[in-house]
Coordinates of C-alpha atoms in Angstrom, one line a residue:
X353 CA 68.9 24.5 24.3
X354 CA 67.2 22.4 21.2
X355 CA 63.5 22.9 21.0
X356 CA 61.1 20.1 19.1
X357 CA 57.4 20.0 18.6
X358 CA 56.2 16.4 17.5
X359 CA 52.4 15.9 16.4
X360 CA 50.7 13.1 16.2
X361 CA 46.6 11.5 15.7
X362 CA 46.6 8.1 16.7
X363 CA 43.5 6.2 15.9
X364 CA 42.6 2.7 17.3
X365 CA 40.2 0.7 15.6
X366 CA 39.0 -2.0 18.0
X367 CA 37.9 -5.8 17.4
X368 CA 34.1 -5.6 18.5
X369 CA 34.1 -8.1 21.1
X370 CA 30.9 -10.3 20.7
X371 CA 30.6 -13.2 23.0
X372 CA 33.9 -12.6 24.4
X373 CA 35.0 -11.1 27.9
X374 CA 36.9 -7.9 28.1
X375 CA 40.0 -7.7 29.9
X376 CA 40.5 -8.6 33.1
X377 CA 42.0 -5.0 34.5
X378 CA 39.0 -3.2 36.4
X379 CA 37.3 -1.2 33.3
X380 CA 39.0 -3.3 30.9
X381 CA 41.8 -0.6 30.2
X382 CA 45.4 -1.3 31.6
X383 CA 47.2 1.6 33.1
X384 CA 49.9 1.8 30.9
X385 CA 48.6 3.1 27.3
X386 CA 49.3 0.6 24.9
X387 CA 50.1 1.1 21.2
X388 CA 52.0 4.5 22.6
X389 CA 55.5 3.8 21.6
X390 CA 56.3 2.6 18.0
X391 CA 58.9 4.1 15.2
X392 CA 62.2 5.0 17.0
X393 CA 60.7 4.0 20.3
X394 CA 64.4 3.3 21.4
X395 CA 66.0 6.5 20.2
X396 CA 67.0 9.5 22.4
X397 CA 67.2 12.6 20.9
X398 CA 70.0 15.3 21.7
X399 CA 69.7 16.9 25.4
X400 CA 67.3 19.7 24.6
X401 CA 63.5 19.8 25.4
X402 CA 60.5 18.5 23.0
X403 CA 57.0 18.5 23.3
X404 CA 54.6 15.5 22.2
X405 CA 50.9 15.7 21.7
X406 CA 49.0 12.5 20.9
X407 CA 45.1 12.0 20.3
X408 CA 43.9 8.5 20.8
X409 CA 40.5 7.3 19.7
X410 CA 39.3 4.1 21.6
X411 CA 36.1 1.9 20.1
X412 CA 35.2 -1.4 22.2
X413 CA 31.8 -3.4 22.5
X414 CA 31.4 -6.1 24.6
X415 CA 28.0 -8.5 24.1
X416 CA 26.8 -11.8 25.2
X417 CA 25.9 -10.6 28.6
X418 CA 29.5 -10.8 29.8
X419 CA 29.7 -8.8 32.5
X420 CA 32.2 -5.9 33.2
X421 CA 33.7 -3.9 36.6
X422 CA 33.5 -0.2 36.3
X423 CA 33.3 2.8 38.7
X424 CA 32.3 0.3 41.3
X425 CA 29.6 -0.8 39.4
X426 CA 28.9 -4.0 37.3
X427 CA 27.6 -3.8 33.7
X428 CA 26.7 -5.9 30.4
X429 CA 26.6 -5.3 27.2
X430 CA 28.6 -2.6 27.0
X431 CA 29.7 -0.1 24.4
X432 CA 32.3 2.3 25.0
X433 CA 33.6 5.2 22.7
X434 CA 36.9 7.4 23.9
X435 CA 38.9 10.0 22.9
X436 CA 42.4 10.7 24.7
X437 CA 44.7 14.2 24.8
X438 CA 48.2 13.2 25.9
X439 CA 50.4 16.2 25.8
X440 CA 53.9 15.4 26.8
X441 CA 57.2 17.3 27.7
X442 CA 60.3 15.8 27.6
X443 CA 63.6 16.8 28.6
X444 CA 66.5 15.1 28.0
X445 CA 69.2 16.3 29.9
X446 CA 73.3 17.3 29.8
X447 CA 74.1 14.6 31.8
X448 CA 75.1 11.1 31.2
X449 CA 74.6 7.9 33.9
X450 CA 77.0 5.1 32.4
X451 CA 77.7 6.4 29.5
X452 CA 73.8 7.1 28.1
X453 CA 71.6 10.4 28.2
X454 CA 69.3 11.3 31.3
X455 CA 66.2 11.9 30.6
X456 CA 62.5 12.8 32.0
X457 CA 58.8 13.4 30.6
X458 CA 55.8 14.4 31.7
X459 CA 52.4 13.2 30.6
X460 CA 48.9 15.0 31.6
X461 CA 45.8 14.4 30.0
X462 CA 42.1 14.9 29.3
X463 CA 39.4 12.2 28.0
X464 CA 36.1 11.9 27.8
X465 CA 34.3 8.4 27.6
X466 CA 31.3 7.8 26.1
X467 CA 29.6 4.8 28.3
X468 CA 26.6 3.0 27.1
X469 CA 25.1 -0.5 29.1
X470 CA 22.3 -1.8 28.4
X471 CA 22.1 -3.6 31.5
X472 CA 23.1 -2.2 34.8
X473 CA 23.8 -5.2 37.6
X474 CA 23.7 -2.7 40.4
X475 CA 23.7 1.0 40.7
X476 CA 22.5 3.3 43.6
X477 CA 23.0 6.3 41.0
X478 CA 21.1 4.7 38.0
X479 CA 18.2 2.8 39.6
X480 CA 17.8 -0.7 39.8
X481 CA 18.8 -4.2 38.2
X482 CA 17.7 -4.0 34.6
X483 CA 18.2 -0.5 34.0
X484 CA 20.4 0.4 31.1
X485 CA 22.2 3.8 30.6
X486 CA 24.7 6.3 29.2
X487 CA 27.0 8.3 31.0
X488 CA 29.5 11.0 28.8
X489 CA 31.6 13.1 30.8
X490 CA 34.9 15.2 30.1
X491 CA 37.7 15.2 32.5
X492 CA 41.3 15.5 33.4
X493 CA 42.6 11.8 33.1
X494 CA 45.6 10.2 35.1
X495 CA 49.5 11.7 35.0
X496 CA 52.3 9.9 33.6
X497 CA 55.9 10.8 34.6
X498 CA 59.2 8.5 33.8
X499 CA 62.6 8.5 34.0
X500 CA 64.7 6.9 31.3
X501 CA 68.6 6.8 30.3
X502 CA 69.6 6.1 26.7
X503 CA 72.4 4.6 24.7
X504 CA 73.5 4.6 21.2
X505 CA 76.2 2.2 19.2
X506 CA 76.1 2.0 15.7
X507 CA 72.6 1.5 14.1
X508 CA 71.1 0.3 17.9
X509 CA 69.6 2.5 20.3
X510 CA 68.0 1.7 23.0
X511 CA 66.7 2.8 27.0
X512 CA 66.2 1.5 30.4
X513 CA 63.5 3.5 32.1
X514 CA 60.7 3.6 35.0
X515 CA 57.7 5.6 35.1
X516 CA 54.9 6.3 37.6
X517 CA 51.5 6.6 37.0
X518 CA 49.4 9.0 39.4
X519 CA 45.5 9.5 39.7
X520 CA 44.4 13.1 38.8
X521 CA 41.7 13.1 41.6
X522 CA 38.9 13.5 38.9
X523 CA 37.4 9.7 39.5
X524 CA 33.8 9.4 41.0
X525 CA 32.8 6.0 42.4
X526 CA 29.8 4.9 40.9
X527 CA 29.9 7.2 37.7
X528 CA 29.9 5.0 34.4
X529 CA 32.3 7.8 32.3
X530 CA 35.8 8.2 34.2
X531 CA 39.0 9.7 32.5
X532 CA 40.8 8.6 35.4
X533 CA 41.7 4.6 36.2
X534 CA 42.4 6.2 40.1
X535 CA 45.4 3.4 40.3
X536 CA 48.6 4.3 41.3
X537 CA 50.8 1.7 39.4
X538 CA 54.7 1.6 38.4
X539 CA 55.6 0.8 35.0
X540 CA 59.8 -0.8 34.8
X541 CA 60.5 -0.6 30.6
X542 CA 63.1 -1.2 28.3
X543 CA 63.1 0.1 24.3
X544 CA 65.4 -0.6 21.5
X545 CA 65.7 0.5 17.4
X546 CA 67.7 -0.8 14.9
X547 CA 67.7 1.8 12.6
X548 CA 69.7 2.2 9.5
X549 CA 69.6 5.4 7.2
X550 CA 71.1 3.8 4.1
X551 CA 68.4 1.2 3.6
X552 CA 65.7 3.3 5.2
X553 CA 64.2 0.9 7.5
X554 CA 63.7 1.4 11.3
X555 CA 62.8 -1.8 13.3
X556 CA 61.5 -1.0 17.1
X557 CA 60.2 -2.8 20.1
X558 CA 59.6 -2.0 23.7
X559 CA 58.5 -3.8 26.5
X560 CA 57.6 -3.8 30.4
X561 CA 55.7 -4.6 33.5
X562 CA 53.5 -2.7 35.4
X563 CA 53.0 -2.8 39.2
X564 CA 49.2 -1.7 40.1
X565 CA 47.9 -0.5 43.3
X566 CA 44.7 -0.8 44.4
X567 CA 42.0 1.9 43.2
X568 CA 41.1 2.5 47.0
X569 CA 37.2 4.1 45.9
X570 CA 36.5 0.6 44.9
X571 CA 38.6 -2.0 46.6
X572 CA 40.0 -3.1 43.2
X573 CA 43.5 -4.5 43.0
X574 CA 44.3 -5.0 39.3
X575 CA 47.0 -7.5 38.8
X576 CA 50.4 -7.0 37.2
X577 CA 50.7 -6.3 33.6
X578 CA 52.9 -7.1 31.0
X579 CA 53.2 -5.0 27.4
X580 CA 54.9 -5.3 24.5
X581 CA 55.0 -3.4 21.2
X582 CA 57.0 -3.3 18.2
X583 CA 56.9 -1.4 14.5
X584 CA 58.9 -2.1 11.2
X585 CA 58.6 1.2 9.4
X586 CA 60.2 1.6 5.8
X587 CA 61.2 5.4 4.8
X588 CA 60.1 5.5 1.5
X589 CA 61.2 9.5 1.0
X590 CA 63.5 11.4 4.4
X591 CA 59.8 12.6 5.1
X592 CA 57.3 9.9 4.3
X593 CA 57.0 6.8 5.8
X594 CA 55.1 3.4 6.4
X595 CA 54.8 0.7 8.6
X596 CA 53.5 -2.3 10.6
X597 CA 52.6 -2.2 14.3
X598 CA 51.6 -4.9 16.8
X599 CA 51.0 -5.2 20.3
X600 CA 50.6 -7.9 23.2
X601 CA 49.4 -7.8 26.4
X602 CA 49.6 -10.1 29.5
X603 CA 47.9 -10.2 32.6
X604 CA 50.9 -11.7 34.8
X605 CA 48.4 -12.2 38.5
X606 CA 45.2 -11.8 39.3
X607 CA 42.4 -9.1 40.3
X608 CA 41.5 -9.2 43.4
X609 CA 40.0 -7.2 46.8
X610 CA 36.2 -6.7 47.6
X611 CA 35.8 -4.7 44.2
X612 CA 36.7 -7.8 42.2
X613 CA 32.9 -9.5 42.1
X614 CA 34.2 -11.4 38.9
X615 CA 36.7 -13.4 40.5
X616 CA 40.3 -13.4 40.3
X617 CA 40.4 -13.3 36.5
X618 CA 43.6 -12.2 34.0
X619 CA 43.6 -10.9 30.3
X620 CA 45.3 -11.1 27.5
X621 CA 44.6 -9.4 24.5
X622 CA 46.6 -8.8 20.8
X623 CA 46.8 -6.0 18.1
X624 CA 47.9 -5.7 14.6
X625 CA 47.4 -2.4 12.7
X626 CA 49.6 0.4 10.0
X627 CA 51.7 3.5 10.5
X628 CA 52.1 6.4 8.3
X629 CA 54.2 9.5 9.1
X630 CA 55.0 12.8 7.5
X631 CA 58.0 15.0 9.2
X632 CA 57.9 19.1 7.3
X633 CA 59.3 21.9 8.9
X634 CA 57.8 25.4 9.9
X635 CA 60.6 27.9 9.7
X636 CA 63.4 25.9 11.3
X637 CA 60.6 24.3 14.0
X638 CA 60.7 20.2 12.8
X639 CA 57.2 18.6 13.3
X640 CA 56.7 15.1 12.7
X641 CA 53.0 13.6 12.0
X642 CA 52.1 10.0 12.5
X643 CA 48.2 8.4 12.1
X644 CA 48.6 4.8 13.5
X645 CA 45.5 2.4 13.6
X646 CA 45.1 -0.8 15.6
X647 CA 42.7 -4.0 16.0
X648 CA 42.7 -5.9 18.4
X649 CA 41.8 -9.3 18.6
X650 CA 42.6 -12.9 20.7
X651 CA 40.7 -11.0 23.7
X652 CA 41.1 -13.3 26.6
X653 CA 39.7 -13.6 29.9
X654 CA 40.1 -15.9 32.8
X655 CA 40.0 -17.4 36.2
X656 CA 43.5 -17.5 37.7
X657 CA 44.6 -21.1 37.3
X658 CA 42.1 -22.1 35.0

């Protein structure tokens, strides 16, 4: 059986949203982790098992006064500072469903958000209106497990996957600082690469929808997502290479239930950022590195139908 240990930091800067409303998913944050696949995002490696560990660093503000849902709780002017541990296993297996590789991954992971508001709309934990606060806590965040089958012809590779996303059981209702979204949801995605070792270039996209469940601590039904990313990433040496990465994302319905005190808003947001990755060996052990850096910007938020 083939054994492979990828490494990689990935770092998002984020647009500091001024004046501008934060995304319409409760928290601001969409279940499925954007910015996640990039470089070879539609290749599938030989059946063997790897392992994956990704760090993420999240910065937001949001100002104005624009209000924001979180843990069941509404807040303004908000700043919000996370860090992300995503270990993953994956397994690709002997056999083959219509001609492509079978393959499955599992995703756990620990955070710790760093929640400052500096004006609390309601909260029996904090005190009254007018109160601001900070919350920090460490905790085991949500788990992420999918299901893919991959194809290869020529330079193109691509999948045809679905994943699940589970709530760890760490969520607290009316605690500022959760790791956990406590949303079942079900993401349907498809990837593909053109990639082509003579020239040294290796163009990626992927896309999907996800299907949200209500978070039942807070009556809060996030609506359907849709997410799309894509890298163009040169190899400048067989180790060293560079790139451009983007993502989009797309509220497709509403928010709604009794936790939705906003309305039934949607969100859109956009992101532009680099990629640089280093691949060495230790022994005969390949590890690949990759720092990737985002901005977002073109934040959107709005009433459904407006």
């Amino acid at each position: 059986m083939r054994y492979a240990v990828t490494y990689a930091i990935v770092i998002s800067a984020v647009a500091c949203l001024w004046g501008a409303p934060a995304n319409a998913a409760e928290g601001g944050i969409g279940a499925y982790l954007l910015g996640s696949r990039s470089k070879e995002a539609g290749i599938t490696p030989p059946p063997g098992v790897y392992f994956n560990d990704d760090t993420y660093f999240y910065d937001a503000k949001i100002g104005g006064g624009r209000s924001l849902p979180l843990g069941g709780l509404l807040i303004a002017n908000v700043s919000m500072q996370t860090w992300l541990n995503l270990p993953t296993t994956l397994w690709v297996t002997p056999a083959k469903i219509f001609g492509g590789d079978l393959a499955f991954s599992f995703t756990s992971s620990v955070g710790g958000p760093r929640v400052n508001a500096n004006l609390l709309v309601d909260s029996p934990r904090f005190g009254p209106i007018g109160v601001s606060a900070t919350d920090a806590n460490t905790a085991l965040s949500d788990f992420f497990v999918q299901s893919f089958v991959g194809w290869q012809a020529g330079n193109f590779h691509w999948q045809l996957g679905v994943g699940g996303i589970f709530p760890s059981g760490t969520y607290v209702a009316g605690q500022l600082s959760n790791a956990s979204l406590n949303r079942r949801a079900v993401d349907l995605f498809g990837t593909l690469t053109w990639l082509d070792p003579a020239i040294g270039w290796d163009l990626s996209a992927a896309a999907g929808f996800t299907f949200n469940q209500t978070n039942i601590a807070t009556d809060y039904k996030t609506g359907d997502e849709f997410h799309l990313e894509w890298a163009a990433t040169k190899y400048l040496t067989k180790k060293f290479t560079v790139g451009l990465i983007g993502y989009y994302y797309q509220q497709l319905t509403p928010d709604s239930g009794t936790g939705a005190r906003l309305g039934a808003f949607e969100g859109r947001v956009m992101a532009l950022g680099g990629s640089v990755g280093y691949t060495f060996e230790v022994g005969k052990l390949p590890i690949s590195t990759r720092l990737k850096v985002y901005r977002e910007f073109d934040a959107t938020n709005h009433l459904a139908g407006c």
